[in-house]
Amino acid sequence: MTYNPKVQFIPARPPQRETRVGIYSRVSSNSTDQLNSLTSQISALTRMVASVPKLLLVDIYIDIASSKTGSSRKEFNRMLEDCKSRNLEIIITKNISRFGRDTVEVLEALHQLRLLGIRVIFEQENLDTADTDNDLMISIIESIAQAENESRSDNIKWGIKQKAAQGTSKLYNRKCYGYENDADGELIIKEEEAENVKLIFNLYLQGSSIIGIIKELESRGMKTPTGKDTWSKRTIDVMLSNEKYIGIVRLLDKGEHEVHYVSENNHPPIISKEKFQAVQAEKINRSNVVKGKNGSQRKSSKYSSKKK
């Protein structure tokens, strides 16, 4: 080649090094819906990385919680080790809720990664730790976490209400003293305990006070619903008012709910409706508070807790 002093030769630029990227995803269970969601997340994030020049997808890290593994984050810890080994420079994840189980865990992880110089991108929130001030990032994460917790709470309440309305709620068959669940989860009578329930109702209608009933039960060596030797007044009082003993279950009947749901003949009764109503009338009769023209007043009762 003939040398020409008027021609300047510019050396070729060295190839630009590709930025090493890892994708992290987490699901809270191994249900079909969650696994389908996981597949969609990974597919979308993989396409996102491939669409940006000079990004190199190095690895994908996936944590799946299950009844066996619990809340193990084995893959997350492996990802941190790769960051410490400088095998990664950027971590991309779907959203903040997928990055950690709670706000504290997310912030701790981000602090570790910031110290290692690792950039984290939250695709859904459009957040990039490289472009966001640390204090602002903390504030954003805490705000998002609070909003997600409120939304999750609303979803749970909605789900409970829907199942109650459809009659599919497991709460309809939540057992109490005198009952147990069969193989299908339905309520059936537990005979030995049911006899004790009948005894409590009968003693009350025969004139025994709650203290008197407790003395009788303990003298017979009867264990409480939790297996203790000593019965409480509260336990007996609740049992005497429990509609479950006549086969009725009420859900969402607290004051904060607009409607509540009643399932009659939900399960076999232990006490007849007539006897149950008689006990409720007797409880009102024994009450030491009456309402008169001058407001509520106390009255004496022969069923004082000091008497049998």
mmCIF file of C-alpha atoms in Angstrom:
data_model
loop_
_atom_site.group_PDB
_atom_site.id
_atom_site.type_symbol
_atom_site.label_atom_id
_atom_site.label_comp_id
_atom_site.label_asym_id
_atom_site.label_seq_id
_atom_site.Cartn_x
_atom_site.Cartn_y
_atom_site.Cartn_z
ATOM 1 C CA MET A 1 0.000 0.000 0.000
ATOM 2 C CA THR A 2 1.418 3.417 -1.033
ATOM 3 C CA TYR A 3 1.735 5.819 1.889
ATOM 4 C CA ASN A 4 -0.336 8.980 1.407
ATOM 5 C CA PRO A 5 0.403 11.697 4.007
ATOM 6 C CA LYS A 6 -3.027 13.281 3.352
ATOM 7 C CA VAL A 7 -4.890 10.163 4.520
ATOM 8 C CA GLN A 8 -5.395 9.539 8.232
ATOM 9 C CA PHE A 9 -6.088 6.041 9.400
ATOM 10 C CA ILE A 10 -8.545 5.732 12.324
ATOM 11 C CA PRO A 11 -8.096 2.500 14.329
ATOM 12 C CA ALA A 12 -11.188 0.330 14.681
ATOM 13 C CA ARG A 13 -13.116 0.750 17.925
ATOM 14 C CA PRO A 14 -12.810 -2.183 20.299
ATOM 15 C CA PRO A 15 -16.083 -4.127 20.504
ATOM 16 C CA GLN A 16 -18.304 -2.711 23.226
ATOM 17 C CA ARG A 17 -18.696 -5.130 26.110
ATOM 18 C CA GLU A 18 -22.212 -6.411 26.640
ATOM 19 C CA THR A 19 -23.899 -5.642 29.970
ATOM 20 C CA ARG A 20 -24.631 -8.824 31.886
ATOM 21 C CA VAL A 21 -28.273 -9.165 32.984
ATOM 22 C CA GLY A 22 -30.143 -11.521 35.290
ATOM 23 C CA ILE A 23 -33.915 -11.973 35.532
ATOM 24 C CA TYR A 24 -35.487 -12.695 38.903
ATOM 25 C CA SER A 25 -39.029 -13.878 39.556
ATOM 26 C CA ARG A 26 -40.879 -15.277 42.532
ATOM 27 C CA VAL A 27 -44.332 -16.784 43.052
ATOM 28 C CA SER A 28 -45.947 -17.479 46.405
ATOM 29 C CA SER A 29 -47.237 -20.977 45.612
ATOM 30 C CA ASN A 30 -46.927 -23.788 43.091
ATOM 31 C CA SER A 31 -50.573 -23.603 42.023
ATOM 32 C CA THR A 32 -51.408 -23.789 38.325
ATOM 33 C CA ASP A 33 -52.418 -20.118 38.193
ATOM 34 C CA GLN A 34 -49.184 -19.022 39.851
ATOM 35 C CA LEU A 35 -47.035 -21.168 37.563
ATOM 36 C CA ASN A 36 -48.812 -19.805 34.490
ATOM 37 C CA SER A 37 -48.181 -16.299 35.802
ATOM 38 C CA LEU A 38 -44.522 -17.176 36.293
ATOM 39 C CA THR A 39 -44.204 -18.393 32.706
ATOM 40 C CA SER A 40 -45.732 -15.166 31.409
ATOM 41 C CA GLN A 41 -43.405 -13.049 33.573
ATOM 42 C CA ILE A 42 -40.251 -14.812 32.390
ATOM 43 C CA SER A 43 -41.323 -14.718 28.741
ATOM 44 C CA ALA A 44 -42.070 -10.990 28.846
ATOM 45 C CA LEU A 45 -38.836 -10.087 30.649
ATOM 46 C CA THR A 46 -36.756 -12.249 28.299
ATOM 47 C CA ARG A 47 -38.220 -10.406 25.281
ATOM 48 C CA MET A 48 -37.544 -7.104 27.030
ATOM 49 C CA VAL A 49 -33.837 -7.930 27.473
ATOM 50 C CA ALA A 50 -33.512 -9.218 23.889
ATOM 51 C CA SER A 51 -34.984 -5.989 22.527
ATOM 52 C CA VAL A 52 -32.218 -3.815 24.015
ATOM 53 C CA PRO A 53 -28.843 -3.860 22.190
ATOM 54 C CA LYS A 54 -25.750 -4.701 24.233
ATOM 55 C CA LEU A 55 -27.724 -6.459 26.988
ATOM 56 C CA LEU A 56 -26.701 -10.071 27.541
ATOM 57 C CA LEU A 57 -29.066 -12.361 29.451
ATOM 58 C CA VAL A 58 -26.791 -14.430 31.672
ATOM 59 C CA ASP A 59 -29.208 -16.318 33.909
ATOM 60 C CA ILE A 60 -32.804 -16.587 35.129
ATOM 61 C CA TYR A 61 -33.508 -17.031 38.832
ATOM 62 C CA ILE A 62 -36.868 -18.425 39.956
ATOM 63 C CA ASP A 63 -38.148 -19.024 43.488
ATOM 64 C CA ILE A 64 -41.347 -21.008 43.987
ATOM 65 C CA ALA A 65 -42.730 -21.285 47.499
ATOM 66 C CA SER A 66 -44.575 -24.468 48.405
ATOM 67 C CA SER A 67 -45.806 -26.310 51.474
ATOM 68 C CA LYS A 68 -42.533 -28.252 51.519
ATOM 69 C CA THR A 69 -40.051 -25.447 50.885
ATOM 70 C CA GLY A 70 -41.992 -22.757 52.748
ATOM 71 C CA SER A 71 -40.526 -19.319 52.140
ATOM 72 C CA SER A 72 -37.109 -20.529 50.898
ATOM 73 C CA ARG A 73 -35.311 -18.069 48.585
ATOM 74 C CA LYS A 74 -32.585 -20.346 47.305
ATOM 75 C CA GLU A 75 -32.456 -18.799 43.833
ATOM 76 C CA PHE A 76 -32.458 -15.259 45.200
ATOM 77 C CA ASN A 77 -29.409 -16.109 47.321
ATOM 78 C CA ARG A 78 -27.703 -17.675 44.291
ATOM 79 C CA MET A 79 -28.360 -14.455 42.388
ATOM 80 C CA LEU A 80 -26.737 -12.428 45.182
ATOM 81 C CA GLU A 81 -23.669 -14.659 45.025
ATOM 82 C CA ASP A 82 -23.443 -14.078 41.257
ATOM 83 C CA CYS A 83 -23.634 -10.341 41.907
ATOM 84 C CA LYS A 84 -20.789 -10.567 44.428
ATOM 85 C CA SER A 85 -18.763 -12.529 41.858
ATOM 86 C CA ARG A 86 -19.398 -9.718 39.312
ATOM 87 C CA ASN A 87 -21.230 -12.088 36.999
ATOM 88 C CA LEU A 88 -24.189 -9.685 36.890
ATOM 89 C CA GLU A 89 -24.528 -5.941 36.465
ATOM 90 C CA ILE A 90 -28.295 -5.534 36.110
ATOM 91 C CA ILE A 91 -31.234 -7.391 37.655
ATOM 92 C CA ILE A 92 -34.636 -7.097 36.020
ATOM 93 C CA THR A 93 -37.814 -8.187 37.801
ATOM 94 C CA LYS A 94 -41.523 -7.857 37.097
ATOM 95 C CA ASN A 95 -42.466 -5.710 40.083
ATOM 96 C CA ILE A 96 -41.582 -4.865 43.652
ATOM 97 C CA SER A 97 -43.896 -7.488 45.152
ATOM 98 C CA ARG A 98 -42.028 -10.212 43.209
ATOM 99 C CA PHE A 99 -38.674 -9.044 44.545
ATOM 100 C CA GLY A 100 -39.420 -9.653 48.216
ATOM 101 C CA ARG A 101 -42.040 -10.957 50.600
ATOM 102 C CA ASP A 102 -42.379 -7.634 52.398
ATOM 103 C CA THR A 103 -41.065 -4.062 52.459
ATOM 104 C CA VAL A 104 -38.228 -4.826 54.874
ATOM 105 C CA GLU A 105 -36.924 -7.681 52.742
ATOM 106 C CA VAL A 106 -37.056 -5.583 49.548
ATOM 107 C CA LEU A 107 -35.180 -2.681 51.152
ATOM 108 C CA GLU A 108 -32.515 -4.959 52.639
ATOM 109 C CA ALA A 109 -31.927 -6.617 49.261
ATOM 110 C CA LEU A 110 -31.708 -3.285 47.459
ATOM 111 C CA HIS A 111 -29.223 -2.022 50.043
ATOM 112 C CA GLN A 112 -26.969 -5.037 49.448
ATOM 113 C CA LEU A 113 -27.169 -4.644 45.692
ATOM 114 C CA ARG A 114 -26.503 -0.898 45.849
ATOM 115 C CA LEU A 115 -23.293 -1.581 47.797
ATOM 116 C CA LEU A 116 -22.272 -4.043 45.074
ATOM 117 C CA GLY A 117 -23.013 -1.487 42.352
ATOM 118 C CA ILE A 118 -25.812 -3.605 40.885
ATOM 119 C CA ARG A 119 -28.628 -1.851 39.040
ATOM 120 C CA VAL A 120 -32.184 -3.127 39.613
ATOM 121 C CA ILE A 121 -35.075 -2.459 37.224
ATOM 122 C CA PHE A 122 -38.713 -2.975 38.228
ATOM 123 C CA GLU A 123 -40.526 -3.324 34.905
ATOM 124 C CA GLN A 124 -44.128 -2.805 36.036
ATOM 125 C CA GLU A 125 -43.441 0.261 38.197
ATOM 126 C CA ASN A 126 -40.964 1.635 35.613
ATOM 127 C CA LEU A 127 -38.378 2.116 38.373
ATOM 128 C CA ASP A 128 -34.623 1.963 37.856
ATOM 129 C CA THR A 129 -32.279 2.236 40.846
ATOM 130 C CA ALA A 130 -29.679 3.855 38.569
ATOM 131 C CA ASP A 131 -31.997 6.833 38.011
ATOM 132 C CA THR A 132 -33.678 7.060 41.418
ATOM 133 C CA ASP A 133 -32.424 8.685 44.603
ATOM 134 C CA ASN A 134 -32.109 6.216 47.480
ATOM 135 C CA ASP A 135 -34.481 8.045 49.844
ATOM 136 C CA LEU A 136 -37.009 8.497 47.054
ATOM 137 C CA MET A 137 -36.770 4.802 46.175
ATOM 138 C CA ILE A 138 -37.457 3.848 49.806
ATOM 139 C CA SER A 139 -40.450 6.171 49.913
ATOM 140 C CA ILE A 140 -41.826 4.781 46.631
ATOM 141 C CA ILE A 141 -41.406 1.174 47.714
ATOM 142 C CA GLU A 142 -43.097 1.771 51.074
ATOM 143 C CA SER A 143 -46.013 3.548 49.374
ATOM 144 C CA ILE A 144 -46.453 0.785 46.803
ATOM 145 C CA ALA A 145 -46.219 -1.905 49.497
ATOM 146 C CA GLN A 146 -48.903 -0.188 51.566
ATOM 147 C CA ALA A 147 -51.196 0.105 48.546
ATOM 148 C CA GLU A 148 -50.644 -3.567 47.667
ATOM 149 C CA ASN A 149 -51.380 -4.656 51.246
ATOM 150 C CA GLU A 150 -54.623 -2.678 51.247
ATOM 151 C CA SER A 151 -55.589 -4.129 47.875
ATOM 152 C CA ARG A 152 -54.730 -7.650 49.045
ATOM 153 C CA SER A 153 -56.833 -7.140 52.175
ATOM 154 C CA ASP A 154 -59.788 -5.933 50.085
ATOM 155 C CA ASN A 155 -59.419 -8.934 47.767
ATOM 156 C CA ILE A 156 -59.387 -11.329 50.711
ATOM 157 C CA LYS A 157 -62.511 -9.734 52.198
ATOM 158 C CA TRP A 158 -64.228 -9.848 48.798
ATOM 159 C CA GLY A 159 -63.316 -13.517 48.406
ATOM 160 C CA ILE A 160 -64.691 -14.374 51.859
ATOM 161 C CA LYS A 161 -67.925 -12.524 51.086
ATOM 162 C CA GLN A 162 -68.344 -14.243 47.689
ATOM 163 C CA LYS A 163 -67.830 -17.714 49.160
ATOM 164 C CA ALA A 164 -70.255 -16.908 51.967
ATOM 165 C CA ALA A 165 -72.874 -15.769 49.450
ATOM 166 C CA GLN A 166 -72.369 -18.866 47.281
ATOM 167 C CA GLY A 167 -72.503 -21.218 50.261
ATOM 168 C CA THR A 168 -69.033 -22.595 49.502
ATOM 169 C CA SER A 169 -67.151 -21.044 52.414
ATOM 170 C CA LYS A 170 -65.331 -23.525 54.647
ATOM 171 C CA LEU A 171 -66.338 -21.319 57.563
ATOM 172 C CA TYR A 172 -69.803 -22.890 57.399
ATOM 173 C CA ASN A 173 -68.237 -26.138 58.585
ATOM 174 C CA ARG A 174 -65.829 -24.743 61.163
ATOM 175 C CA LYS A 175 -66.125 -27.120 64.080
ATOM 176 C CA CYS A 176 -66.910 -26.233 67.671
ATOM 177 C CA TYR A 177 -67.300 -28.226 70.871
ATOM 178 C CA GLY A 178 -69.735 -31.066 70.199
ATOM 179 C CA TYR A 179 -68.833 -31.423 66.531
ATOM 180 C CA GLU A 180 -66.057 -32.749 64.324
ATOM 181 C CA ASN A 181 -65.423 -32.825 60.580
ATOM 182 C CA ASP A 182 -65.876 -35.962 58.520
ATOM 183 C CA ALA A 183 -63.640 -37.007 55.611
ATOM 184 C CA ASP A 184 -65.429 -34.532 53.329
ATOM 185 C CA GLY A 185 -65.048 -31.645 55.778
ATOM 186 C CA GLU A 186 -68.741 -31.680 56.753
ATOM 187 C CA LEU A 187 -69.826 -31.181 60.363
ATOM 188 C CA ILE A 188 -70.945 -34.305 62.211
ATOM 189 C CA ILE A 189 -71.857 -34.778 65.871
ATOM 190 C CA LYS A 190 -69.132 -35.892 68.288
ATOM 191 C CA GLU A 191 -71.276 -37.966 70.610
ATOM 192 C CA GLU A 192 -69.384 -37.690 73.919
ATOM 193 C CA GLU A 193 -69.021 -33.903 73.657
ATOM 194 C CA ALA A 194 -72.605 -33.558 72.415
ATOM 195 C CA GLU A 195 -73.863 -35.199 75.618
ATOM 196 C CA ASN A 196 -71.951 -32.564 77.604
ATOM 197 C CA VAL A 197 -73.554 -29.804 75.533
ATOM 198 C CA LYS A 198 -77.010 -31.209 76.281
ATOM 199 C CA LEU A 199 -76.132 -31.389 79.977
ATOM 200 C CA ILE A 200 -75.085 -27.699 80.021
ATOM 201 C CA PHE A 201 -78.358 -26.587 78.393
ATOM 202 C CA ASN A 202 -80.431 -28.793 80.702
ATOM 203 C CA LEU A 203 -78.677 -27.588 83.861
ATOM 204 C CA TYR A 204 -79.257 -23.982 82.866
ATOM 205 C CA LEU A 205 -82.972 -24.529 82.258
ATOM 206 C CA GLN A 206 -83.206 -26.371 85.575
ATOM 207 C CA GLY A 207 -82.073 -23.207 87.341
ATOM 208 C CA SER A 208 -78.312 -23.647 87.697
ATOM 209 C CA SER A 209 -76.196 -20.518 87.383
ATOM 210 C CA ILE A 210 -73.170 -20.539 85.105
ATOM 211 C CA ILE A 211 -70.941 -20.940 88.168
ATOM 212 C CA GLY A 212 -73.122 -23.841 89.262
ATOM 213 C CA ILE A 213 -72.791 -25.463 85.832
ATOM 214 C CA ILE A 214 -69.014 -25.084 85.995
ATOM 215 C CA LYS A 215 -68.886 -26.788 89.408
ATOM 216 C CA GLU A 216 -70.985 -29.663 88.108
ATOM 217 C CA LEU A 217 -68.823 -30.157 85.009
ATOM 218 C CA GLU A 218 -65.604 -30.058 86.993
ATOM 219 C CA SER A 219 -66.964 -32.431 89.616
ATOM 220 C CA ARG A 220 -67.604 -34.906 86.794
ATOM 221 C CA GLY A 221 -64.079 -34.447 85.474
ATOM 222 C CA MET A 222 -65.226 -33.069 82.133
ATOM 223 C CA LYS A 223 -62.499 -31.369 80.084
ATOM 224 C CA THR A 224 -63.010 -27.970 78.449
ATOM 225 C CA PRO A 225 -63.069 -27.596 74.616
ATOM 226 C CA THR A 226 -59.313 -26.951 74.794
ATOM 227 C CA GLY A 227 -58.663 -29.944 77.062
ATOM 228 C CA LYS A 228 -58.259 -28.045 80.333
ATOM 229 C CA ASP A 229 -59.651 -29.034 83.733
ATOM 230 C CA THR A 230 -61.024 -25.599 84.626
ATOM 231 C CA TRP A 231 -64.001 -24.152 82.751
ATOM 232 C CA SER A 232 -64.538 -20.401 82.308
ATOM 233 C CA LYS A 233 -67.792 -18.461 82.551
ATOM 234 C CA ARG A 234 -67.122 -17.053 79.084
ATOM 235 C CA THR A 235 -66.959 -20.551 77.541
ATOM 236 C CA ILE A 236 -70.297 -21.614 79.051
ATOM 237 C CA ASP A 237 -71.973 -18.318 78.136
ATOM 238 C CA VAL A 238 -70.844 -18.562 74.496
ATOM 239 C CA MET A 239 -71.993 -22.174 74.253
ATOM 240 C CA LEU A 240 -75.459 -21.275 75.556
ATOM 241 C CA SER A 241 -75.806 -18.669 72.768
ATOM 242 C CA ASN A 242 -74.253 -20.663 69.928
ATOM 243 C CA GLU A 243 -76.801 -21.222 67.134
ATOM 244 C CA LYS A 244 -74.563 -23.888 65.684
ATOM 245 C CA TYR A 245 -76.101 -26.283 68.228
ATOM 246 C CA ILE A 246 -79.457 -25.984 66.409
ATOM 247 C CA GLY A 247 -77.900 -26.453 62.965
ATOM 248 C CA ILE A 248 -77.643 -22.756 62.032
ATOM 249 C CA VAL A 249 -74.476 -20.912 60.933
ATOM 250 C CA ARG A 250 -74.233 -17.147 60.427
ATOM 251 C CA LEU A 251 -71.336 -15.540 58.555
ATOM 252 C CA LEU A 252 -70.323 -11.870 58.359
ATOM 253 C CA ASP A 253 -72.946 -10.886 60.931
ATOM 254 C CA LYS A 254 -70.772 -8.243 62.595
ATOM 255 C CA GLY A 255 -71.788 -4.608 62.487
ATOM 256 C CA GLU A 256 -69.188 -3.567 59.905
ATOM 257 C CA HIS A 257 -70.776 -5.706 57.165
ATOM 258 C CA GLU A 258 -73.758 -4.493 55.149
ATOM 259 C CA VAL A 259 -75.244 -7.978 54.877
ATOM 260 C CA HIS A 260 -74.736 -11.315 56.551
ATOM 261 C CA TYR A 261 -75.452 -14.871 55.486
ATOM 262 C CA VAL A 262 -77.433 -17.571 57.272
ATOM 263 C CA SER A 263 -77.244 -21.273 56.535
ATOM 264 C CA GLU A 264 -80.144 -23.128 58.165
ATOM 265 C CA ASN A 265 -80.068 -26.909 58.528
ATOM 266 C CA ASN A 266 -76.348 -26.608 57.816
ATOM 267 C CA HIS A 267 -75.568 -29.708 59.881
ATOM 268 C CA PRO A 268 -77.249 -32.059 62.404
ATOM 269 C CA PRO A 269 -78.486 -30.205 65.537
ATOM 270 C CA ILE A 270 -77.558 -31.200 69.072
ATOM 271 C CA ILE A 271 -80.186 -29.013 70.767
ATOM 272 C CA SER A 272 -83.794 -28.510 69.677
ATOM 273 C CA LYS A 273 -84.834 -25.031 68.575
ATOM 274 C CA GLU A 274 -87.443 -24.924 71.335
ATOM 275 C CA LYS A 275 -84.895 -25.633 74.058
ATOM 276 C CA PHE A 276 -82.417 -23.161 72.555
ATOM 277 C CA GLN A 277 -85.046 -20.395 72.476
ATOM 278 C CA ALA A 278 -86.024 -21.210 76.058
ATOM 279 C CA VAL A 279 -82.405 -20.765 77.135
ATOM 280 C CA GLN A 280 -82.162 -17.385 75.356
ATOM 281 C CA ALA A 281 -85.368 -16.219 77.071
ATOM 282 C CA GLU A 282 -84.040 -17.416 80.433
ATOM 283 C CA LYS A 283 -80.755 -15.546 79.867
ATOM 284 C CA ILE A 284 -82.696 -12.329 79.287
ATOM 285 C CA ASN A 285 -84.802 -13.017 82.367
ATOM 286 C CA ARG A 286 -81.712 -13.516 84.504
ATOM 287 C CA SER A 287 -79.988 -10.379 83.269
ATOM 288 C CA ASN A 288 -79.284 -7.944 86.100
ATOM 289 C CA VAL A 289 -79.853 -4.939 83.806
ATOM 290 C CA VAL A 290 -83.322 -3.713 82.858
ATOM 291 C CA LYS A 291 -84.365 -0.698 80.829
ATOM 292 C CA GLY A 292 -86.943 1.611 82.355
ATOM 293 C CA LYS A 293 -88.177 5.156 81.975
ATOM 294 C CA ASN A 294 -85.129 6.409 83.853
ATOM 295 C CA GLY A 295 -82.699 4.462 81.688
ATOM 296 C CA SER A 296 -80.817 1.241 82.454
ATOM 297 C CA GLN A 297 -80.957 0.037 86.031
ATOM 298 C CA ARG A 298 -79.459 -2.931 87.810
ATOM 299 C CA LYS A 299 -81.586 -5.427 89.648
ATOM 300 C CA SER A 300 -80.688 -8.216 91.997
ATOM 301 C CA SER A 301 -80.759 -11.778 90.734
ATOM 302 C CA LYS A 302 -81.133 -15.084 92.470
ATOM 303 C CA TYR A 303 -78.690 -16.384 89.859
ATOM 304 C CA SER A 304 -75.749 -14.404 91.253
ATOM 305 C CA SER A 305 -72.378 -15.875 90.358
ATOM 306 C CA LYS A 306 -71.855 -16.536 94.062
ATOM 307 C CA LYS A 307 -74.813 -18.900 94.165
ATOM 308 C CA LYS A 308 -75.302 -22.321 92.714
#
